[in-house]
Short mmCIF file of C-alpha atoms and ligand atoms in Angstrom, two decimals:
data_model
loop_
_atom_site.label_atom_id
_atom_site.label_comp_id
_atom_site.label_asym_id
_atom_site.label_seq_id
_atom_site.Cartn_x
_atom_site.Cartn_y
_atom_site.Cartn_z
CA UNK M 1 12.69 5.55 7.37
CA UNK M 2 10.39 2.65 6.39
CA UNK M 3 6.69 3.28 5.86
CA UNK M 4 4.21 1.01 7.64
CA UNK M 5 0.67 0.91 6.24
CA UNK M 6 -2.37 -0.69 7.87
CA UNK M 7 -5.00 -2.10 5.52
CA UNK M 8 -8.06 -2.53 7.73
CA UNK M 9 -10.07 -4.07 4.86
CA UNK M 10 -13.78 -4.47 5.77
CA UNK M 11 -12.98 -5.87 9.21
CA UNK M 12 -14.24 -3.16 11.57
CA UNK M 13 -17.28 -1.01 12.25
CA UNK M 14 -16.99 2.77 12.21
CA UNK M 15 -16.69 3.11 16.00
CA UNK M 16 -14.26 0.20 16.18
CA UNK M 17 -12.07 1.87 13.56
CA UNK M 18 -11.84 5.13 15.50
CA UNK M 19 -11.08 3.17 18.69
CA UNK M 20 -8.28 1.29 16.96
CA UNK M 21 -6.76 4.45 15.44
CA UNK M 22 -6.93 6.10 18.87
CA UNK M 23 -5.18 3.17 20.55
CA UNK M 24 -2.46 3.04 17.89
CA UNK M 25 -1.88 6.79 18.20
CA UNK M 26 -1.74 6.66 21.97
CA UNK M 27 0.63 3.66 21.85
CA UNK M 28 3.00 5.53 19.55
CA UNK M 29 2.86 8.71 21.63
CA UNK M 30 3.42 6.87 24.90
CA UNK M 31 6.63 5.31 23.65
CA UNK M 32 7.57 8.27 21.48
CA UNK M 33 7.92 6.00 18.44
CA UNK M 34 8.67 7.97 15.31
CA UNK M 35 7.61 5.89 12.36
CA UNK M 36 5.97 6.88 9.12
CA UNK M 37 2.54 5.34 9.58
CA UNK M 38 -0.55 5.23 7.36
CA UNK M 39 -3.94 3.74 8.29
CA UNK M 40 -6.44 2.80 5.57
CA UNK M 41 -9.98 2.33 6.94
CA UNK M 42 -13.17 1.60 4.98
CA UNK M 43 -14.69 4.60 3.19
CA UNK M 44 -17.42 4.96 5.82
CA UNK M 45 -14.88 5.33 8.63
CA UNK M 46 -12.61 7.85 6.88
CA UNK M 47 -14.41 10.97 8.10
CA UNK M 48 -14.47 10.16 11.83
CA UNK M 49 -10.93 8.76 11.70
CA UNK M 50 -9.78 11.92 9.96
CA UNK M 51 -11.50 14.08 12.56
CA UNK M 52 -9.79 12.23 15.40
CA UNK M 53 -6.36 12.43 13.74
CA UNK M 54 -6.75 16.17 13.20
CA UNK M 55 -8.01 16.88 16.71
CA UNK M 56 -5.26 14.86 18.37
CA UNK M 57 -2.52 16.33 16.17
CA UNK M 58 -1.50 12.78 15.31
CA UNK M 59 1.36 12.03 12.88
CA UNK M 60 -0.56 9.03 11.52
CA UNK M 61 -1.63 9.64 7.94
CA UNK M 62 -4.83 8.56 6.30
CA UNK M 63 -5.27 6.28 3.30
CA UNK M 64 -8.28 4.89 1.43
CA UNK M 65 -8.68 1.33 0.17
CA UNK M 66 -9.87 2.25 -3.32
CA UNK M 67 -10.82 5.21 -5.53
CA UNK M 68 -12.74 5.90 -8.75
CA UNK M 69 -10.91 7.50 -11.68
CA UNK M 70 -13.17 10.51 -12.30
CA UNK M 71 -13.30 13.61 -10.09
CA UNK M 72 -17.08 14.05 -10.34
CA UNK M 73 -20.12 12.76 -12.19
CA UNK M 74 -22.88 10.17 -12.53
CA UNK M 75 -21.01 7.20 -11.06
CA UNK M 76 -23.33 5.63 -8.53
CA UNK M 77 -21.60 4.09 -5.56
CA UNK M 78 -18.15 5.40 -6.40
CA UNK M 79 -15.83 7.70 -4.43
CA UNK M 80 -13.68 10.28 -6.18
CA UNK M 81 -10.12 11.44 -5.53
CA UNK M 82 -11.40 14.92 -4.69
CA UNK M 83 -13.84 13.57 -2.12
CA UNK M 84 -10.99 11.67 -0.49
CA UNK M 85 -8.76 14.73 -0.45
CA UNK M 86 -11.52 16.72 1.23
CA UNK M 87 -11.28 14.25 4.13
CA UNK M 88 -7.52 14.63 4.43
CA UNK M 89 -6.69 11.35 2.69
CA UNK M 90 -3.13 11.26 1.32
CA UNK M 91 -2.73 7.64 0.17
CA UNK M 92 -4.91 5.23 -1.82
CA UNK M 93 -4.54 1.46 -2.12
CA UNK M 94 -5.00 0.58 -5.78
CA UNK M 95 -5.53 -2.87 -7.26
CA UNK M 96 -5.45 -4.92 -4.07
CA UNK M 97 -5.64 -8.62 -4.94
CA UNK M 98 -8.95 -8.94 -3.08
CA UNK M 99 -10.44 -6.34 -5.45
CA UNK M 100 -8.78 -7.88 -8.48
CA UNK M 101 -10.36 -11.20 -7.44
CA UNK M 102 -13.78 -10.20 -6.06
CA UNK M 103 -14.53 -7.10 -8.13
CA UNK M 104 -12.71 -8.24 -11.27
CA UNK M 105 -10.47 -5.17 -11.27
CA UNK M 106 -8.04 -5.64 -14.12
CA UNK M 107 -4.78 -3.94 -15.07
CA UNK M 108 -6.69 -1.33 -17.08
CA UNK M 109 -8.75 -0.28 -14.05
CA UNK M 110 -5.61 -0.25 -11.91
CA UNK M 111 -4.00 2.01 -14.51
CA UNK M 112 -7.00 4.42 -14.53
CA UNK M 113 -7.03 4.60 -10.74
CA UNK M 114 -3.28 5.17 -10.60
CA UNK M 115 -3.59 7.93 -13.20
CA UNK M 116 -6.39 9.58 -11.20
CA UNK M 117 -4.26 9.51 -8.04
CA UNK M 118 -1.33 11.12 -9.84
CA UNK M 119 -3.63 13.72 -11.41
CA UNK M 120 -5.03 14.72 -8.01
CA UNK M 121 -1.78 14.44 -6.11
CA UNK M 122 -2.70 11.41 -4.00
CA UNK M 123 -0.05 8.78 -3.37
CA UNK M 124 -1.10 5.47 -4.94
CA UNK M 125 -0.15 2.24 -3.19
CA UNK M 126 -0.23 -0.04 -6.22
CA UNK M 127 -0.62 -3.67 -5.21
CA UNK M 128 0.97 -6.33 -7.37
CA UNK M 129 1.64 -9.99 -6.75
CA UNK M 130 1.49 -13.48 -8.18
CA UNK M 131 -0.76 -16.41 -7.37
CA UNK M 132 0.70 -19.68 -6.20
CA UNK M 133 0.08 -21.22 -9.64
CA UNK M 134 2.23 -18.47 -11.23
CA UNK M 135 5.07 -19.42 -8.93
CA UNK M 136 4.64 -23.11 -9.72
CA UNK M 137 4.83 -22.29 -13.43
CA UNK M 138 7.83 -20.07 -12.79
CA UNK M 139 5.98 -17.12 -14.34
CA UNK M 140 5.84 -15.03 -11.15
CA UNK M 141 8.46 -12.48 -12.21
CA UNK M 142 6.81 -11.95 -15.57
CA UNK M 143 3.37 -11.64 -13.95
CA UNK M 144 4.50 -8.94 -11.51
CA UNK M 145 6.57 -7.06 -14.10
CA UNK M 146 3.50 -6.96 -16.36
CA UNK M 147 1.28 -5.66 -13.56
CA UNK M 148 3.78 -2.89 -12.76
CA UNK M 149 4.23 -1.92 -16.40
CA UNK M 150 0.50 -1.86 -17.13
CA UNK M 151 -0.31 0.17 -14.01
CA UNK M 152 2.25 2.86 -14.77
CA UNK M 153 3.12 2.67 -18.48
CA UNK M 154 2.55 5.95 -20.33
CA UNK M 155 2.06 8.02 -17.17
CA UNK M 156 4.27 10.93 -16.29
CA UNK M 157 5.32 12.01 -12.83
CA UNK M 158 5.76 15.53 -11.55
CA UNK M 159 9.02 16.01 -9.72
CA UNK M 160 7.91 15.34 -6.16
CA UNK M 161 5.07 12.87 -6.88
CA UNK M 162 5.51 9.81 -4.69
CA UNK M 163 4.33 6.33 -5.66
CA UNK M 164 4.34 3.15 -3.60
CA UNK M 165 4.39 -0.34 -5.07
CA UNK M 166 3.24 -3.03 -2.64
CA UNK M 167 4.45 -6.49 -3.53
CA UNK M 168 1.98 -8.97 -2.03
CA UNK M 169 2.24 -12.62 -3.03
CA UNK M 170 -1.49 -13.40 -3.18
CA UNK M 171 -1.07 -16.90 -1.82
CA UNK M 172 0.33 -15.80 1.55
CA UNK M 173 -2.13 -12.97 2.31
CA UNK M 174 -4.01 -13.71 5.52
CA UNK M 175 -2.32 -17.09 6.06
CA UNK M 176 0.02 -16.14 8.92
CA UNK M 177 2.89 -17.54 6.85
CA UNK M 178 4.90 -14.90 5.00
CA UNK M 179 7.34 -15.74 2.19
CA UNK M 180 11.09 -15.82 2.84
CA UNK M 181 12.53 -12.29 3.03
CA UNK M 182 15.14 -13.25 0.38
CA UNK M 183 12.35 -14.24 -2.05
CA UNK M 184 10.62 -10.92 -1.43
CA UNK M 185 13.93 -9.12 -1.90
CA UNK M 186 14.42 -10.77 -5.30
CA UNK M 187 10.96 -9.72 -6.45
CA UNK M 188 11.56 -6.19 -5.18
CA UNK M 189 14.74 -6.07 -7.23
CA UNK M 190 12.76 -7.15 -10.31
CA UNK M 191 10.12 -4.47 -9.63
CA UNK M 192 12.82 -1.79 -9.23
CA UNK M 193 14.35 -2.83 -12.53
CA UNK M 194 10.90 -2.68 -14.23
CA UNK M 195 10.51 0.88 -12.97
CA UNK M 196 13.96 1.83 -14.26
CA UNK M 197 13.08 0.27 -17.63
CA UNK M 198 9.86 2.30 -17.73
CA UNK M 199 11.42 5.66 -16.88
CA UNK M 200 15.02 5.15 -17.99
CA UNK M 201 15.94 7.14 -14.92
CA UNK M 202 17.24 5.38 -11.83
CA UNK M 203 17.46 8.64 -9.88
CA UNK M 204 13.75 9.30 -10.39
CA UNK M 205 12.94 5.73 -9.32
CA UNK M 206 15.06 6.16 -6.19
CA UNK M 207 13.48 9.51 -5.27
CA UNK M 208 9.84 8.93 -6.18
CA UNK M 209 9.16 5.25 -5.56
CA UNK M 210 9.01 3.04 -2.53
CA UNK M 211 8.58 -0.69 -2.86
CA UNK M 212 7.03 -2.33 0.18
CA UNK M 213 6.17 -5.91 1.12
CA UNK M 214 2.77 -7.23 2.23
CA UNK M 215 1.49 -10.68 3.16
CA UNK M 216 1.31 -11.98 6.73
CA UNK M 217 3.64 -9.33 8.16
CA UNK M 218 3.74 -9.28 11.97
CA UNK M 219 5.92 -7.86 14.74
CA UNK M 220 8.20 -10.89 14.66
CA UNK M 221 9.01 -10.97 10.95
CA UNK M 222 8.76 -7.30 9.92
CA UNK M 223 12.41 -6.50 10.62
CA UNK M 224 13.66 -9.42 8.52
CA UNK M 225 11.87 -7.87 5.54
CA UNK M 226 12.97 -4.32 6.22
CA UNK M 227 16.59 -5.43 6.58
CA UNK M 228 16.58 -6.37 2.89
CA UNK M 229 18.14 -3.70 0.69
CA UNK M 230 15.15 -3.21 -1.65
CA UNK M 231 12.29 -3.32 0.86
CA UNK M 232 11.14 0.14 1.95
CA UNK M 233 8.19 -0.68 4.19
CA UNK M 234 5.27 -3.00 4.85
CA UNK M 235 1.56 -3.27 4.10
CA UNK M 236 -0.12 -4.99 7.04
CA UNK M 237 -3.58 -6.58 7.08
CA UNK M 238 -4.56 -8.92 9.92
CA UNK M 239 -1.83 -7.81 12.34
CA UNK M 240 -2.95 -4.17 12.09
CA UNK M 241 -6.32 -4.94 13.71
CA UNK M 242 -4.73 -5.26 17.13
CA UNK M 243 -3.32 -1.92 18.31
CA UNK M 244 -0.61 -3.45 20.50
CA UNK M 245 0.61 -5.72 17.74
CA UNK M 246 0.54 -2.93 15.17
CA UNK M 247 2.48 -0.60 17.50
CA UNK M 248 4.97 -3.47 18.04
CA UNK M 249 5.39 -3.71 14.25
CA UNK M 250 6.11 0.03 14.00
CA UNK M 251 8.47 -0.18 16.98
CA UNK M 252 10.39 -3.06 15.36
CA UNK M 253 10.44 -1.23 12.03
CA UNK M 254 11.89 1.94 13.49
CA UNK M 255 14.80 0.23 15.25
P1 LIG G 1 -2.27 -9.81 5.75
O1 LIG G 1 -2.91 -8.88 4.60
O2 LIG G 1 -1.25 -8.99 6.46
O3 LIG G 1 -3.45 -10.18 6.62
O4 LIG G 1 -1.67 -10.98 5.06
C1 LIG G 1 -2.10 -8.04 3.84
C2 LIG G 1 -2.92 -7.36 2.77
O5 LIG G 1 -3.85 -7.97 2.22
O6 LIG G 1 -2.66 -6.20 2.43
#
């Protein structure tokens, strides 16, 4: 079953977020769609979204868009894994390209955040992806392999710890123009091989990791990505802000 994750970014107010989550949940219930769905609101909207999901007995799971790497302490403005867990958060987006770009998050920070997620039993959604210039220079595979290796190198996994890698070519995010599914498939194959090289254990990679695609996914193209053998789900930005469209994505994904 593919996993479909909504990254709401900083697009909505708190009330708007709860409204959207409500509409998505009601849309799924009405049509009895059984997908594995995660919604990642801003920090400030996590508590009310969590409350609604609990009260309604929804199957939608909650994710955060970032996390700090310490559980507690003098870290002004940061949010810890334990605080997220208290709100019922299960997933955390780590190293999104918008944070790498705007907040200068580097591979070391991505590694620390990933480690913190694993330590506190949260599922990291580790974002990797090349810029257009990397593709022009034909260094896109190397770039993504390096990001994967630096995020996870030296970390150990407990048996049932899940990890998601989200491959998002930076140059198609928010453009409405996704890359060709075959190109995504090739990169996913490279990522899977990097994981096998890291752990020397293809069974562990198969059981613990999911590799998903992100970048201008919508209800029309989602299936063409999920039909590829190495693509296990989708990370959706813009198209997740409209409940009908997001439900249509989940419907298409679960066919
Ligand atoms: P997009 O964003 O679907 O709007 O391209 C995806 C993302 O940034 O995760």
